[in-house]
PDB file of C-alpha atoms in Angstrom:
ATOM      1  CA  MET A   1      -3.848  44.529 -23.240  1.00 86.00           C
ATOM      2  CA  GLY A   2      -4.060  42.407 -26.351  1.00 93.00           C
ATOM      3  CA  PRO A   3      -6.529  39.555 -26.750  1.00 96.00           C
ATOM      4  CA  GLY A   4      -6.182  35.832 -26.303  1.00 96.00           C
ATOM      5  CA  ILE A   5      -7.112  33.677 -29.301  1.00 97.00           C
ATOM      6  CA  HIS A   6      -8.899  30.369 -28.741  1.00 97.00           C
ATOM      7  CA  LEU A   7      -9.121  27.759 -31.509  1.00 97.00           C
ATOM      8  CA  ASN A   8     -11.621  24.947 -31.118  1.00 97.00           C
ATOM      9  CA  ASN A   9     -11.594  22.078 -33.637  1.00 96.00           C
ATOM     10  CA  VAL A  10     -10.500  24.430 -36.416  1.00 96.00           C
ATOM     11  CA  GLY A  11     -10.348  22.843 -39.846  1.00 94.00           C
ATOM     12  CA  LEU A  12     -10.049  24.045 -43.421  1.00 93.00           C
ATOM     13  CA  LYS A  13     -10.114  22.241 -46.738  1.00 90.00           C
ATOM     14  CA  TYR A  14     -10.516  23.006 -50.408  1.00 86.00           C
ATOM     15  CA  GLY A  15     -12.360  20.166 -52.062  1.00 84.00           C
ATOM     16  CA  ASP A  16     -10.591  17.003 -50.919  1.00 85.00           C
ATOM     17  CA  ASN A  17      -7.408  18.890 -49.992  1.00 89.00           C
ATOM     18  CA  ILE A  18      -7.077  19.232 -46.211  1.00 91.00           C
ATOM     19  CA  ILE A  19      -5.269  22.450 -45.257  1.00 92.00           C
ATOM     20  CA  LEU A  20      -5.911  22.455 -41.497  1.00 94.00           C
ATOM     21  CA  HIS A  21      -7.270  19.614 -39.411  1.00 93.00           C
ATOM     22  CA  ASP A  22      -8.744  19.627 -35.901  1.00 93.00           C
ATOM     23  CA  ILE A  23      -6.609  22.344 -34.307  1.00 95.00           C
ATOM     24  CA  ASN A  24      -7.304  23.061 -30.667  1.00 96.00           C
ATOM     25  CA  HIS A  25      -5.064  25.685 -29.145  1.00 96.00           C
ATOM     26  CA  VAL A  26      -4.840  28.946 -27.215  1.00 97.00           C
ATOM     27  CA  PHE A  27      -2.614  31.883 -28.120  1.00 97.00           C
ATOM     28  CA  ALA A  28      -2.148  33.631 -24.775  1.00 96.00           C
ATOM     29  CA  PRO A  29      -2.790  37.399 -24.584  1.00 96.00           C
ATOM     30  CA  GLY A  30      -0.014  39.950 -24.496  1.00 95.00           C
ATOM     31  CA  GLN A  31       2.647  37.725 -26.027  1.00 95.00           C
ATOM     32  CA  CYS A  32       4.486  37.297 -29.326  1.00 96.00           C
ATOM     33  CA  HIS A  33       3.399  34.117 -31.087  1.00 96.00           C
ATOM     34  CA  VAL A  34       5.265  32.843 -34.147  1.00 96.00           C
ATOM     35  CA  VAL A  35       3.679  30.246 -36.422  1.00 96.00           C
ATOM     36  CA  MET A  36       6.225  28.145 -38.297  1.00 93.00           C
ATOM     37  CA  GLY A  37       6.173  25.020 -40.408  1.00 89.00           C
ATOM     38  CA  PRO A  38       6.866  23.595 -43.864  1.00 88.00           C
ATOM     39  CA  ASN A  39       5.702  25.097 -47.118  1.00 86.00           C
ATOM     40  CA  GLY A  40       2.035  24.295 -47.678  1.00 86.00           C
ATOM     41  CA  GLY A  41       1.506  23.377 -44.037  1.00 89.00           C
ATOM     42  CA  GLY A  42      -1.347  25.852 -43.548  1.00 92.00           C
ATOM     43  CA  LYS A  43       0.360  28.720 -41.705  1.00 93.00           C
ATOM     44  CA  THR A  44      -1.063  31.581 -43.766  1.00 92.00           C
ATOM     45  CA  SER A  45      -4.450  29.853 -43.883  1.00 94.00           C
ATOM     46  CA  LEU A  46      -4.458  29.795 -40.084  1.00 95.00           C
ATOM     47  CA  LEU A  47      -3.752  33.531 -39.906  1.00 95.00           C
ATOM     48  CA  ARG A  48      -6.425  34.309 -42.488  1.00 93.00           C
ATOM     49  CA  SER A  49      -8.890  32.200 -40.520  1.00 95.00           C
ATOM     50  CA  VAL A  50      -8.155  34.183 -37.355  1.00 95.00           C
ATOM     51  CA  LEU A  51      -8.779  37.393 -39.317  1.00 94.00           C
ATOM     52  CA  GLY A  52     -12.054  36.039 -40.723  1.00 92.00           C
ATOM     53  CA  LEU A  53     -10.749  36.203 -44.302  1.00 91.00           C
ATOM     54  CA  THR A  54     -11.069  32.473 -44.984  1.00 90.00           C
ATOM     55  CA  PRO A  55     -14.053  30.192 -44.247  1.00 90.00           C
ATOM     56  CA  PHE A  56     -13.224  27.416 -41.794  1.00 94.00           C
ATOM     57  CA  SER A  57     -14.931  24.800 -39.675  1.00 94.00           C
ATOM     58  CA  GLY A  58     -14.854  24.823 -35.893  1.00 95.00           C
ATOM     59  CA  GLU A  59     -14.629  27.987 -33.825  1.00 96.00           C
ATOM     60  CA  ILE A  60     -12.145  30.817 -33.311  1.00 96.00           C
ATOM     61  CA  GLN A  61     -12.711  33.191 -30.414  1.00 95.00           C
ATOM     62  CA  VAL A  62     -10.717  36.401 -30.097  1.00 95.00           C
ATOM     63  CA  GLN A  63     -11.199  37.197 -26.423  1.00 95.00           C
ATOM     64  CA  TRP A  64     -10.620  40.866 -25.648  1.00 94.00           C
ATOM     65  CA  PRO A  65      -9.780  41.816 -22.050  1.00 89.00           C
ATOM     66  CA  GLY A  66     -12.450  44.514 -21.806  1.00 80.00           C
ATOM     67  CA  GLU A  67     -16.043  44.834 -22.891  1.00 81.00           C
ATOM     68  CA  GLN A  68     -15.153  46.499 -26.166  1.00 84.00           C
ATOM     69  CA  LYS A  69     -13.424  44.917 -29.113  1.00 90.00           C
ATOM     70  CA  GLY A  70      -9.894  46.227 -29.631  1.00 91.00           C
ATOM     71  CA  LYS A  71      -8.151  47.207 -32.851  1.00 93.00           C
ATOM     72  CA  VAL A  72      -6.442  44.814 -35.250  1.00 94.00           C
ATOM     73  CA  GLY A  73      -3.485  45.564 -37.524  1.00 93.00           C
ATOM     74  CA  TYR A  74      -2.523  43.301 -40.425  1.00 93.00           C
ATOM     75  CA  VAL A  75       0.580  43.090 -42.600  1.00 92.00           C
ATOM     76  CA  PRO A  76       0.183  40.769 -45.623  1.00 88.00           C
ATOM     77  CA  GLN A  77       3.068  38.789 -47.057  1.00 83.00           C
ATOM     78  CA  LYS A  78       3.593  41.354 -49.792  1.00 77.00           C
ATOM     79  CA  ALA A  79       1.804  43.932 -51.912  1.00 79.00           C
ATOM     80  CA  THR A  80       2.419  45.011 -55.491  1.00 79.00           C
ATOM     81  CA  PHE A  81       2.549  48.667 -56.492  1.00 83.00           C
ATOM     82  CA  GLU A  82       2.784  49.836 -60.104  1.00 79.00           C
ATOM     83  CA  SER A  83       5.975  51.902 -60.515  1.00 77.00           C
ATOM     84  CA  SER A  84       4.235  54.484 -62.720  1.00 78.00           C
ATOM     85  CA  LEU A  85       1.431  55.097 -60.219  1.00 82.00           C
ATOM     86  CA  PRO A  86       1.990  58.554 -58.652  1.00 87.00           C
ATOM     87  CA  LEU A  87       1.294  57.289 -55.126  1.00 89.00           C
ATOM     88  CA  THR A  88       3.945  58.323 -52.639  1.00 92.00           C
ATOM     89  CA  VAL A  89       4.679  56.631 -49.338  1.00 93.00           C
ATOM     90  CA  MET A  90       3.038  59.554 -47.514  1.00 92.00           C
ATOM     91  CA  ASP A  91      -0.034  59.365 -49.773  1.00 89.00           C
ATOM     92  CA  PHE A  92      -0.372  55.664 -49.004  1.00 90.00           C
ATOM     93  CA  ILE A  93      -0.113  56.178 -45.253  1.00 90.00           C
ATOM     94  CA  LEU A  94      -2.589  59.084 -45.267  1.00 87.00           C
ATOM     95  CA  LEU A  95      -5.085  57.075 -47.326  1.00 83.00           C
ATOM     96  CA  ASN A  96      -4.983  54.383 -44.668  1.00 73.00           C
ATOM     97  CA  GLN A  97      -5.438  56.625 -41.657  1.00 70.00           C
ATOM     98  CA  THR A  98      -8.834  55.959 -40.118  1.00 53.00           C
ATOM     99  CA  ARG A  99     -11.230  58.854 -40.707  1.00 51.00           C
ATOM    100  CA  MET A 100      -8.450  60.984 -42.187  1.00 52.00           C
ATOM    101  CA  PRO A 101      -8.966  61.277 -45.964  1.00 51.00           C
ATOM    102  CA  LEU A 102      -6.079  62.260 -48.196  1.00 48.00           C
ATOM    103  CA  PHE A 103      -7.559  65.646 -49.196  1.00 50.00           C
ATOM    104  CA  TRP A 104      -8.529  66.869 -45.734  1.00 48.00           C
ATOM    105  CA  PRO A 105     -10.389  70.235 -45.955  1.00 52.00           C
ATOM    106  CA  LYS A 106      -8.651  71.759 -42.949  1.00 51.00           C
ATOM    107  CA  TRP A 107      -4.934  72.264 -43.565  1.00 45.00           C
ATOM    108  CA  HIS A 108      -4.019  72.084 -39.884  1.00 47.00           C
ATOM    109  CA  ARG A 109      -5.759  68.738 -39.490  1.00 60.00           C
ATOM    110  CA  ARG A 110      -3.965  67.394 -42.541  1.00 71.00           C
ATOM    111  CA  ALA A 111      -0.678  68.688 -41.095  1.00 80.00           C
ATOM    112  CA  LYS A 112      -1.411  66.841 -37.864  1.00 83.00           C
ATOM    113  CA  ALA A 113      -2.197  63.667 -39.835  1.00 83.00           C
ATOM    114  CA  LYS A 114       1.088  63.986 -41.769  1.00 87.00           C
ATOM    115  CA  ALA A 115       3.044  64.457 -38.557  1.00 90.00           C
ATOM    116  CA  TYR A 116       1.506  61.306 -37.114  1.00 90.00           C
ATOM    117  CA  ALA A 117       2.179  59.404 -40.341  1.00 91.00           C
ATOM    118  CA  LEU A 118       5.822  60.470 -40.218  1.00 94.00           C
ATOM    119  CA  GLN A 119       6.057  59.172 -36.647  1.00 93.00           C
ATOM    120  CA  GLN A 120       4.971  55.717 -37.782  1.00 93.00           C
ATOM    121  CA  LEU A 121       7.324  55.794 -40.777  1.00 94.00           C
ATOM    122  CA  GLU A 122      10.153  56.797 -38.443  1.00 94.00           C
ATOM    123  CA  ARG A 123       9.478  53.705 -36.341  1.00 92.00           C
ATOM    124  CA  VAL A 124      10.255  51.497 -39.352  1.00 92.00           C
ATOM    125  CA  GLY A 125      13.104  53.642 -40.695  1.00 91.00           C
ATOM    126  CA  MET A 126      11.177  54.949 -43.715  1.00 94.00           C
ATOM    127  CA  ALA A 127      10.544  58.621 -42.849  1.00 93.00           C
ATOM    128  CA  GLU A 128      13.275  59.799 -45.235  1.00 94.00           C
ATOM    129  CA  ARG A 129      11.501  58.051 -48.110  1.00 94.00           C
ATOM    130  CA  ALA A 130       8.089  59.577 -47.410  1.00 93.00           C
ATOM    131  CA  GLU A 131       7.968  61.358 -50.781  1.00 93.00           C
ATOM    132  CA  ARG A 132       9.177  58.388 -52.839  1.00 93.00           C
ATOM    133  CA  ARG A 133       6.656  56.538 -54.973  1.00 92.00           C
ATOM    134  CA  MET A 134       5.553  53.223 -53.514  1.00 93.00           C
ATOM    135  CA  GLY A 135       6.331  51.488 -56.814  1.00 91.00           C
ATOM    136  CA  GLN A 136       9.925  52.720 -56.696  1.00 91.00           C
ATOM    137  CA  LEU A 137      10.681  51.075 -53.359  1.00 92.00           C
ATOM    138  CA  SER A 138      12.262  47.665 -53.002  1.00 90.00           C
ATOM    139  CA  GLY A 139      10.085  44.799 -51.802  1.00 89.00           C
ATOM    140  CA  GLY A 140      11.597  45.003 -48.330  1.00 90.00           C
ATOM    141  CA  GLU A 141      11.002  48.768 -48.134  1.00 92.00           C
ATOM    142  CA  GLN A 142       7.386  48.276 -49.176  1.00 92.00           C
ATOM    143  CA  GLN A 143       7.015  45.755 -46.360  1.00 91.00           C
ATOM    144  CA  ARG A 144       8.285  48.337 -43.898  1.00 93.00           C
ATOM    145  CA  VAL A 145       5.695  50.839 -45.142  1.00 93.00           C
ATOM    146  CA  LEU A 146       2.964  48.208 -44.793  1.00 93.00           C
ATOM    147  CA  PHE A 147       4.130  47.660 -41.213  1.00 93.00           C
ATOM    148  CA  ALA A 148       3.911  51.414 -40.532  1.00 93.00           C
ATOM    149  CA  GLN A 149       0.398  51.429 -42.012  1.00 92.00           C
ATOM    150  CA  ALA A 150      -0.621  48.608 -39.669  1.00 92.00           C
ATOM    151  CA  LEU A 151       0.520  50.686 -36.672  1.00 92.00           C
ATOM    152  CA  LEU A 152      -1.657  53.696 -37.501  1.00 90.00           C
ATOM    153  CA  ASP A 153      -4.584  52.727 -35.283  1.00 89.00           C
ATOM    154  CA  ASN A 154      -2.351  51.580 -32.406  1.00 92.00           C
ATOM    155  CA  PRO A 155      -3.613  47.977 -32.726  1.00 94.00           C
ATOM    156  CA  ASP A 156      -4.061  45.691 -29.739  1.00 95.00           C
ATOM    157  CA  LEU A 157      -3.628  42.641 -31.987  1.00 96.00           C
ATOM    158  CA  LEU A 158      -1.049  42.704 -34.767  1.00 96.00           C
ATOM    159  CA  VAL A 159      -1.137  39.899 -37.355  1.00 96.00           C
ATOM    160  CA  LEU A 160       1.926  39.543 -39.592  1.00 95.00           C
ATOM    161  CA  ASP A 161       2.277  37.191 -42.553  1.00 93.00           C
ATOM    162  CA  GLU A 162       6.001  36.800 -43.339  1.00 89.00           C
ATOM    163  CA  PRO A 163       6.644  40.481 -42.483  1.00 85.00           C
ATOM    164  CA  THR A 164      10.359  40.391 -43.352  1.00 85.00           C
ATOM    165  CA  THR A 165       9.931  39.130 -46.928  1.00 81.00           C
ATOM    166  CA  GLY A 166      12.592  40.731 -49.145  1.00 83.00           C
ATOM    167  CA  MET A 167      13.920  42.812 -46.268  1.00 87.00           C
ATOM    168  CA  ASP A 168      17.562  43.599 -45.577  1.00 88.00           C
ATOM    169  CA  GLU A 169      19.121  43.078 -42.160  1.00 88.00           C
ATOM    170  CA  GLN A 170      18.474  46.670 -41.097  1.00 87.00           C
ATOM    171  CA  GLY A 171      14.780  46.356 -41.908  1.00 86.00           C
ATOM    172  CA  VAL A 172      14.564  43.057 -40.049  1.00 89.00           C
ATOM    173  CA  ARG A 173      16.094  44.669 -36.970  1.00 88.00           C
ATOM    174  CA  TYR A 174      13.639  47.590 -37.101  1.00 87.00           C
ATOM    175  CA  LEU A 175      10.716  45.168 -37.122  1.00 90.00           C
ATOM    176  CA  GLU A 176      12.132  42.988 -34.378  1.00 91.00           C
ATOM    177  CA  SER A 177      12.589  46.038 -32.167  1.00 91.00           C
ATOM    178  CA  LEU A 178       8.998  47.098 -32.809  1.00 91.00           C
ATOM    179  CA  MET A 179       7.659  43.635 -32.046  1.00 93.00           C
ATOM    180  CA  HIS A 180       9.506  43.654 -28.702  1.00 93.00           C
ATOM    181  CA  GLU A 181       8.109  47.126 -28.025  1.00 93.00           C
ATOM    182  CA  LEU A 182       4.531  46.119 -28.799  1.00 94.00           C
ATOM    183  CA  VAL A 183       4.672  43.060 -26.558  1.00 95.00           C
ATOM    184  CA  ALA A 184       6.147  45.206 -23.760  1.00 95.00           C
ATOM    185  CA  GLU A 185       3.018  47.381 -24.127  1.00 94.00           C
ATOM    186  CA  GLY A 186       0.811  44.326 -23.617  1.00 95.00           C
ATOM    187  CA  LYS A 187      -0.166  43.864 -27.270  1.00 96.00           C
ATOM    188  CA  THR A 188      -0.658  40.438 -28.812  1.00 97.00           C
ATOM    189  CA  VAL A 189       1.476  39.702 -31.880  1.00 96.00           C
ATOM    190  CA  LEU A 190       0.712  36.731 -34.143  1.00 97.00           C
ATOM    191  CA  ALA A 191       3.201  36.218 -36.968  1.00 96.00           C
ATOM    192  CA  VAL A 192       4.129  33.666 -39.605  1.00 94.00           C
ATOM    193  CA  HIS A 193       7.915  33.449 -39.883  1.00 91.00           C
ATOM    194  CA  HIS A 194      10.422  31.065 -41.477  1.00 85.00           C
ATOM    195  CA  ASP A 195      13.798  32.383 -40.314  1.00 85.00           C
ATOM    196  CA  VAL A 196      14.860  30.323 -37.300  1.00 87.00           C
ATOM    197  CA  THR A 197      17.680  32.700 -36.350  1.00 86.00           C
ATOM    198  CA  ALA A 198      15.364  35.725 -36.374  1.00 87.00           C
ATOM    199  CA  VAL A 199      12.682  33.895 -34.393  1.00 89.00           C
ATOM    200  CA  ARG A 200      15.238  32.940 -31.746  1.00 89.00           C
ATOM    201  CA  ARG A 201      16.048  36.640 -31.310  1.00 89.00           C
ATOM    202  CA  LEU A 202      12.352  37.359 -30.743  1.00 88.00           C
ATOM    203  CA  ASN A 203      12.252  34.898 -27.836  1.00 81.00           C
ATOM    204  CA  ALA A 204       8.642  34.192 -28.772  1.00 91.00           C
ATOM    205  CA  GLN A 205       6.189  31.395 -28.250  1.00 95.00           C
ATOM    206  CA  VAL A 206       6.610  29.122 -31.284  1.00 95.00           C
ATOM    207  CA  HIS A 207       3.781  27.067 -32.776  1.00 96.00           C
ATOM    208  CA  VAL A 208       4.662  24.595 -35.538  1.00 93.00           C
ATOM    209  CA  VAL A 209       1.779  23.895 -37.921  1.00 94.00           C
ATOM    210  CA  ASN A 210       1.750  21.138 -40.540  1.00 92.00           C
ATOM    211  CA  ARG A 211      -1.979  20.779 -41.203  1.00 92.00           C
ATOM    212  CA  GLN A 212      -2.180  19.996 -37.497  1.00 92.00           C
ATOM    213  CA  LEU A 213      -0.470  21.628 -34.526  1.00 93.00           C
ATOM    214  CA  VAL A 214       2.798  19.676 -34.334  1.00 90.00           C
ATOM    215  CA  ASP A 215       4.508  21.421 -31.413  1.00 92.00           C
ATOM    216  CA  SER A 216       4.158  24.533 -29.276  1.00 94.00           C
ATOM    217  CA  GLY A 217       6.199  26.220 -26.578  1.00 94.00           C
ATOM    218  CA  PHE A 218       9.017  28.636 -25.847  1.00 93.00           C
ATOM    219  CA  VAL A 219      11.510  29.060 -28.659  1.00 90.00           C
ATOM    220  CA  ALA A 220      14.273  27.505 -26.525  1.00 88.00           C
ATOM    221  CA  ASP A 221      12.185  24.356 -26.118  1.00 91.00           C
ATOM    222  CA  VAL A 222      10.857  23.999 -29.669  1.00 91.00           C
ATOM    223  CA  LEU A 223      13.655  25.154 -31.977  1.00 89.00           C
ATOM    224  CA  ILE A 224      16.366  22.777 -30.840  1.00 87.00           C
ATOM    225  CA  PRO A 225      18.529  20.862 -33.343  1.00 84.00           C
ATOM    226  CA  GLU A 226      17.267  17.405 -32.436  1.00 81.00           C
ATOM    227  CA  LYS A 227      13.647  18.458 -33.095  1.00 82.00           C
ATOM    228  CA  ILE A 228      13.890  20.790 -36.101  1.00 79.00           C
ATOM    229  CA  GLU A 229      14.256  18.119 -38.794  1.00 77.00           C
ATOM    230  CA  ARG A 230      11.184  16.258 -37.546  1.00 78.00           C
ATOM    231  CA  LEU A 231       9.115  19.400 -37.044  1.00 76.00           C
ATOM    232  CA  PHE A 232       9.690  20.719 -40.537  1.00 76.00           C
ATOM    233  CA  ASN A 233       9.168  17.550 -42.533  1.00 72.00           C
ATOM    234  CA  HIS A 234       6.238  18.097 -44.850  1.00 58.00           C
ATOM    235  CA  TYR A 235       3.897  15.229 -45.668  1.00 51.00           C
ATOM    236  CA  SER A 236       1.950  15.820 -48.854  1.00 43.00           C
ATOM    237  CA  ALA A 237       0.189  12.485 -48.324  1.00 39.00           C
ATOM    238  CA  PRO A 238       0.210  10.044 -45.395  1.00 36.00           C
ATOM    239  CA  SER A 239       2.199   7.461 -47.350  1.00 33.00           C
ATOM    240  CA  LEU A 240       4.544   9.799 -49.220  1.00 33.00           C
ATOM    241  CA  PRO A 241       6.799  11.925 -46.997  1.00 35.00           C
ATOM    242  CA  SER A 242       9.033  14.551 -48.565  1.00 38.00           C
ATOM    243  CA  LYS A 243      11.566  16.726 -46.803  1.00 37.00           C
ATOM    244  CA  THR A 244      11.387  20.509 -47.159  1.00 38.00           C
ATOM    245  CA  ASN A 245      14.342  22.748 -46.447  1.00 39.00           C
ATOM    246  CA  LEU A 246      13.518  24.924 -43.470  1.00 40.00           C
ATOM    247  CA  GLU A 247      14.896  28.104 -45.009  1.00 40.00           C
ATOM    248  CA  ASP A 248      12.545  27.652 -47.982  1.00 40.00           C
ATOM    249  CA  ALA A 249       9.493  27.064 -45.801  1.00 39.00           C
ATOM    250  CA  ALA A 250       6.985  29.888 -46.098  1.00 41.00           C
TER     251      ALA A 250
END
């Protein structure tokens, strides 16, 4: 079972710039949670705070169901790979396998590690590209490989920052299927997403963040036409509202 995540008076600012302000909320365990909102509203900062990658005020508690802390998988918004670097997809996955170095001294153990890596690549539709260089893949294909890498340790909590960036429709469908599968297994998924149509297919809990928590609930209750325009207005200053197109929100 995945963890619940409790936020108590969470705030974040850089100098005088307030990124997050006084957020109190609970992400229930074993569910898919999608964080949405306008560009610059603090979505990625919230995820990075949960992961402990960004200093924040207040308190964030990741409450695991058992006595031991579970495993966490993370997919960043994107990664850059030099096209001339001789690092194949399989090399990248093997390098990221816990306690399984790339040049394993026992051939049969390395073979077992490769077989497991191929299983994860198959789940995201990238097994046939296992010997391609990472730098030769499209941005969407690289995202799929990053997703496969995040699955290696069978995480109980999966954190995704715009996981479908640059991805074609087939890749999006692979990831959606996996997210449904993980939640069915009792995992907790926390993702930043901007595509309303895709989020509706996930049937997730939606949490709209614009420096503060603006709205939260089932997708059918939050992403309705009469609310969307209000929810995704971005206010750069209290006295100067400016409208941001939802499809451009990141």
